[in-house]
């Protein structure tokens, strides 16, 4: 017969001084709930033959559960992974001017939807939209919550109930459950697949338009996070646009990346710009604002004014609208483009740094660590753009490889504040210097010293 009478009661556990901090940060109700759960578990363990824990034992379990809960909060991370647009790390960090604009307005009322010149109602995102039009050469623009929303909304507005032609090679999953066939279905469009996985010719599109004369649009999807190489073919965007227009259909392009400048100029070829997509004849171009554009999470739809207005009036537009914090950050990011201050966009700055400069920074880290008695080696690395863009591009980079138990050091770095994320390569912990933001060196070095010495 198990004796449960000595099991600590909730008030005894909650009375333990070690739970003060947890209660302050998580609230009394949540800590009480954790204590009940811990006592239930203890009861089951005692029934199974374990010794009866003290109130302090159970409180320690509660404190750990509270810590685990608090650790799930979003925390700052030093990105030493070498992946510039790391999807799990929030993609693009916004620049100092964008962060300042958010800080200056977030706690106040703002002119989000009011025209201060007239006092009348104004349009959310008017400045960002005219900037996007300016920067892309499009007539009009609309900003929404993300690019998935942009594609869904664009298709919903132009294609509900009507056929949309898409290549079998582009009926793909982009990541995170964004599947073109499913998005098309949800938009209300009827998907007409053409061609094959590896080859879709202009003729295939033409035949589909013959077979479905009520086709409203051809959808072209930019292969961001995958590549097909070898025996592959698809028509140039311009030819597709001409075909669509000759048959009274639209060309909608899901561009993904949102490059507002030519990345070939910084040695990263193969990513079409928004402007090129517009100039090739796309009627609507959808893209993320937090991928190659380097702004906050958001999606943009640019194109002919009348079409963009139709998209704006779609009932889904209200459900997918951009939030005010993101909008303020986007405005400041676009301002940097307008005035040509590209280094104000952190991800652009990170991609533009010459590899020698990255290597010199890694060497400075090595010297600083060596003076503290911690050994590491400066290594050449291959980084990536990430974020489902420029999937093939290798970004020449450099960093340090740290001596010692890589997994253990990595785990300690992840637990720090700020957390530091590197990667384990050939048994060593590698920290890539290209993606560590300016000003984060001291944090990184302090965290590393603590992690190695622990
Ligand atoms: C990234 C991407 C999306 C989804 O964009 P989010 O901003 O993540 O919603 C859609 N289509 C393409 C081609 C993409 O690259």
XYZ file of C-alpha atoms and ligand atoms in Angstrom, residues 91 146-149 151 174 178 221-222 224 254-257 288 290-291 298 387-388, ligand 1:
36
model
C 14.266 36.168 -41.906
C 3.054 38.262 -46.263
C 3.625 36.890 -49.736
C 1.457 33.830 -49.144
C -1.353 36.306 -48.478
C -0.673 35.309 -53.867
C 7.264 26.617 -51.429
C 2.392 26.824 -49.000
C 5.853 30.715 -59.912
C 9.486 31.580 -59.334
C 12.858 30.051 -55.011
C 4.623 34.781 -57.742
C 8.163 36.107 -57.530
C 8.889 35.199 -53.915
C 12.135 37.006 -53.196
C 7.767 38.989 -49.810
C 11.214 40.169 -45.680
C 13.236 38.114 -48.128
C 5.002 41.501 -45.393
C 14.693 32.404 -47.051
C 13.692 30.338 -50.051
C 8.588 32.688 -49.917
C 7.638 32.451 -51.024
C 6.261 32.490 -50.792
C 5.683 32.735 -49.418
O 6.026 34.012 -48.973
P 5.844 34.426 -47.431
O 6.278 35.843 -47.368
O 6.722 33.500 -46.670
O 4.430 34.246 -47.093
C 5.429 32.284 -51.862
N 5.919 32.066 -53.092
C 7.244 32.032 -53.362
C 7.708 31.784 -54.755
C 8.149 32.224 -52.331
O 9.457 32.189 -52.581
